[in-house]
Amino acid sequence: MTRRLKRNQRVDPVTIDNERRVGPGAGGSPPALQAAQALPRSGAPVSPGPSSGAFDAGGVLEVAAVRIAGGELRDDARAALVVWRRELIRFFRNRLRIVTSLAQPVLFLFVLGTGLASMVSKQGSVHGVALGAGIDFRTFMFPGVVGMTILFTAIFSAVSIVWDREFGFLREMLVAPVRRGAIIVGKCIGGATVATLQGLLMLALAGLVHVPYSPLLLLTLVGEMALAAFMLTAFGLMLAARITQVESFQVVMQFFVLPMFFLSGALFPLSNLPQWLAFLTKVDPLSYAVDPMRRAVLAHMAISAQTRRFLGGGMTWNGWRLPVGLELGLVAILGAVVLVIASRRFAKPD
Amino acid sequence: MPRAVADGPDGISDRVPPSIEVRDLRKSYGDIEAVRGVSFEVAVGETFGFLGPNGAGKSTTISMLCTLTEPSSGVARVSGHDVVRERLEVRRRIGLVFQDVTLDEYLTAEENLRFHADLYGVPKDIVAVRLHQVLEMVGLWDRRSGLVRTFSGGMKRRLEIARGLLHSPRVLFLDEPTVGLDPQTRAHIWEYIEQLRRREAVTIFLTTHYMDEAEHCDRIGIIDGGEIVAMGTPEALKAEVGLDRIELRAQDQDQVVGALRARFGLEPTVIEGAVTIRVANGAEFVPRLFGELGVPVLSVSVSRPTLDDVFMTFTGRTIRDAEASTSEVNATRPWMRAMRSR
């Protein structure tokens, strides 16, 4: 409180004479003024100087003294925090969205997954690798479907900024005395948190597809989910910066989100793909987020080395298997870069 | 009453600097010149109204003053800070109420205000007091926990006004504060605005295309086609138009017309069954009229010139005609355009 005041003591020397305020109808001491005075009295022990001097007796009153921050790192952090909090309030208030967002991955995992699993086990093997024996196909799919949950929720949260724009609330945020980057960072972390929470709901279903509830595994997955959510929300914000109409959301889904999802290896192993497809999976950022999750899950399954190599073949560059740390590092760096681009795009003045 | 505004930049030194200071401000969108060099000053504590038809450049001007749109040329200072170079400084000192709703409808009234308070860094111990004050003022304290989307249009606008005041701004910008509201709600909004003028001593800059509302302002500027065509107090502007209108109803109109011609040298016209004359000071003229007319009259009414008359005098058309002709330009509102290009 005191610190804040010191920092913001650069209060305008704008003063107002009593003429207007002490006119009829403004008798007594209006509450607004009491509040305005409360701040410097309690907070600013220093009396000389233009700011506190404004409260000197002598017919001149400083009115709008509830004065305020902006433009400094602390203010930006506070702005990001409040934007983040709003995302969470909105998430928890919209229970229907939570449930409907869960429907799609559940369908993929239990309907598509079960269907494919029966095919796989009838065949007995894929590319000569026995599958049915050691692992349920849905176990394989599980990290992919968790990734999908994250993807859709993160992009949806990010693109909600287009709704904010459409319904005017974005303007309320953009005219605030804070850097726009702070708003975008808040929005990004908010979207990432929401996506991670939604992912957690999916993670709760792990047992149904034979993924053990091992604390270490869950912890690893949550961390990887959060990282993926951060990158994807930033990516969505970068796209949203150029979207001015709610209708364009479909375009984003068709041209970015679905390709990202299908190419990420969420639904099929990345080993032994034809070259063109293998190439596309390597440029899909989501691949680098799904692969670590899949490796974490497979590491906790009792399966043969051969199966593990086939299913968890994962991301290779020119035959070199990327270590998990590098994959996660790439995701983090990409997220940061994309977030900077998104902030720049939003900060561009008219 | 507003204090006299300094005529030139030299007048600033020995008096309170103006709250808003605009010099030859211009804004073009491609070939369209939305604002063509406006200059004016608004004194601290004054309520200044920007009056004009839709598409006249009101919103673009306000948008530049609020740092949302960068001027093509010219200078504008708000509360002593340049709107281009000192964007954040300006933003700290202004409150905004936009033409369209900018509330989060999925949050409660209180949550919307708290969001705003946090965003503007209103100190924690003041937020509660201030929140109560502003909500009480607009009569929404009891509804503070209600989701905004359950609010009526008038309630939303009131909430926006409360929010605009929450951080105790020096200047409050109201862009068409009553547009789209029913007459009763409009009247209420004006009550709140009057109230906050008294209580908060804040400079108010508003735009409106309702002539009757401009009467609430200390001073108005009439803008048409991106230029200010007249500026002054409503009274002064109406005085410039000059003549009051007197309507007389009588059994025998022709007799009244004849008497007016003969005894007062006036040239009456008959409009919708009423004999109408225009005189400089209607109220003072009526006693004389009764004393000297000598013809029975059923009723008499005196009306002062309205701002509609003022607008007509300065632009050569009524504001409704002006709106009809600018409605195409208005199809893409400057606000929206400004925001969309972000």
XYZ file of C-alpha atoms in Angstrom, chain A residues 1 4 8 10-17 19-21 24-26 30-36 38-39 42 62-72 75 78-80 82-83 85-86 89-90 93-94 164-180 183 241-245 345-350, chain B residues 1-3 16-17 27 29 44-47 66-70 78-81 87-89 91-94 96 98-108 111-112 114-126 129-130 133 147 163 166-170 197-202 218 335-342:
158
model
C 0.000 0.000 0.000
C 2.392 1.521 -4.201
C 2.677 6.338 -8.014
C 3.292 11.178 -9.699
C -0.352 12.096 -9.303
C -1.541 14.775 -11.646
C -1.532 18.224 -10.225
C -4.952 18.591 -11.721
C -7.050 20.308 -9.188
C -10.616 21.293 -9.061
C -11.901 24.258 -7.254
C -17.195 25.826 -7.199
C -18.771 22.838 -8.783
C -18.625 20.355 -6.015
C -26.364 22.549 -4.403
C -26.921 18.855 -4.073
C -23.361 18.136 -3.197
C -19.990 12.757 -0.504
C -18.778 9.220 -0.028
C -16.787 9.381 -3.227
C -14.649 12.090 -1.815
C -14.177 10.333 1.464
C -12.831 7.356 -0.358
C -10.612 9.445 -2.498
C -8.825 7.794 2.427
C -5.965 6.607 0.302
C -3.679 6.234 5.342
C -7.456 16.540 -5.288
C -10.277 14.293 -6.293
C -9.354 11.262 -8.283
C -6.611 10.177 -5.996
C -7.315 6.461 -6.126
C -4.364 6.418 -8.398
C -3.119 3.739 -9.828
C -0.614 1.729 -11.643
C 0.286 0.698 -15.111
C 3.179 -0.099 -17.372
C 5.449 -1.776 -14.891
C 1.238 -4.244 -13.048
C -1.258 -8.470 -11.937
C -3.081 -7.967 -15.226
C -2.052 -11.400 -16.451
C -6.666 -11.309 -13.366
C -7.132 -12.428 -16.956
C -8.563 -15.889 -13.048
C -11.358 -14.907 -15.393
C -14.146 -18.626 -13.398
C -15.644 -19.027 -16.825
C -19.118 -21.844 -14.387
C -19.763 -23.586 -17.689
C -14.229 -11.560 -26.466
C -13.602 -9.322 -29.413
C -17.035 -9.918 -30.873
C -18.839 -9.272 -27.616
C -16.731 -6.317 -26.697
C -14.950 -7.569 -23.598
C -11.599 -7.598 -25.374
C -11.865 -3.838 -25.590
C -12.271 -3.592 -21.849
C -8.992 -5.459 -21.528
C -7.147 -3.636 -24.282
C -7.889 -0.122 -23.029
C -6.533 -0.881 -19.578
C -3.283 0.817 -18.642
C -1.272 -2.354 -19.034
C 0.786 -3.755 -21.859
C -1.196 -5.876 -24.208
C -3.265 -9.629 -21.405
C -4.950 -12.525 -33.576
C -5.812 -12.589 -37.244
C -9.360 -13.817 -36.869
C -11.982 -11.125 -36.721
C -15.121 -13.156 -37.097
C 0.172 -9.231 -33.264
C -2.211 -8.099 -30.582
C -0.065 -5.169 -29.550
C -0.039 -3.654 -33.006
C -1.722 -0.270 -32.720
C -4.358 0.825 -35.137
C -20.747 26.760 -14.737
C -17.660 25.835 -16.680
C -14.814 28.145 -16.398
C -5.593 25.046 -14.673
C -4.586 23.176 -17.816
C -8.108 10.669 -39.059
C -9.362 5.490 -43.273
C -11.563 20.326 -15.832
C -14.913 19.363 -14.381
C -16.806 20.358 -17.458
C -19.398 18.220 -19.199
C -8.973 7.160 -25.636
C -5.750 6.027 -27.347
C -7.531 3.283 -29.227
C -7.078 4.829 -32.639
C -3.954 6.612 -33.723
C -5.936 14.195 -22.183
C -5.313 15.198 -18.586
C -2.044 16.665 -19.752
C -0.759 13.600 -21.567
C -0.745 6.045 -24.090
C -0.585 4.346 -20.704
C -0.547 7.655 -18.840
C -5.355 5.275 -20.047
C -4.739 5.471 -16.342
C -6.683 8.676 -16.132
C -9.708 7.930 -18.201
C -14.696 4.601 -20.803
C -18.571 2.336 -24.984
C -21.424 2.394 -27.404
C -21.827 -1.361 -27.241
C -21.633 -3.615 -24.244
C -18.126 -4.568 -23.156
C -19.038 -6.567 -20.096
C -18.341 -10.233 -19.604
C -21.878 -11.507 -19.536
C -20.879 -14.794 -17.964
C -19.513 -13.049 -14.921
C -21.534 -11.370 -12.200
C -16.886 -9.924 -10.817
C -16.864 -7.580 -13.774
C -13.386 -6.598 -9.593
C -11.788 -7.607 -12.844
C -11.644 -3.955 -13.791
C -10.285 -2.905 -10.408
C -7.508 -5.465 -10.619
C -6.691 -4.539 -14.180
C -6.369 -0.892 -13.186
C -4.575 -1.710 -9.973
C -7.049 -0.072 -7.633
C -5.571 -0.661 -4.166
C -7.163 -3.628 -2.420
C -8.429 -1.753 0.617
C -10.209 0.787 -1.531
C -15.595 0.870 -0.643
C -15.424 2.075 -4.172
C -20.224 3.434 -3.979
C -24.898 -12.735 -13.899
C -17.224 0.344 -14.000
C -14.448 2.511 -10.462
C -10.839 3.609 -10.769
C -11.757 7.279 -10.201
C -10.791 8.583 -13.606
C -10.128 12.242 -14.298
C -20.977 15.186 -12.051
C -21.886 16.464 -8.643
C -20.259 13.718 -6.644
C -17.129 12.888 -8.519
C -16.284 16.220 -10.068
C -15.055 14.404 -13.074
C -22.190 22.571 -20.042
C -14.987 1.505 -33.256
C -15.511 -1.842 -34.772
C -13.155 -1.122 -37.574
C -10.517 -0.012 -35.170
C -10.903 -3.155 -33.141
C -11.125 -5.521 -36.031
C -7.865 -4.411 -37.477
C -6.113 -5.375 -34.308
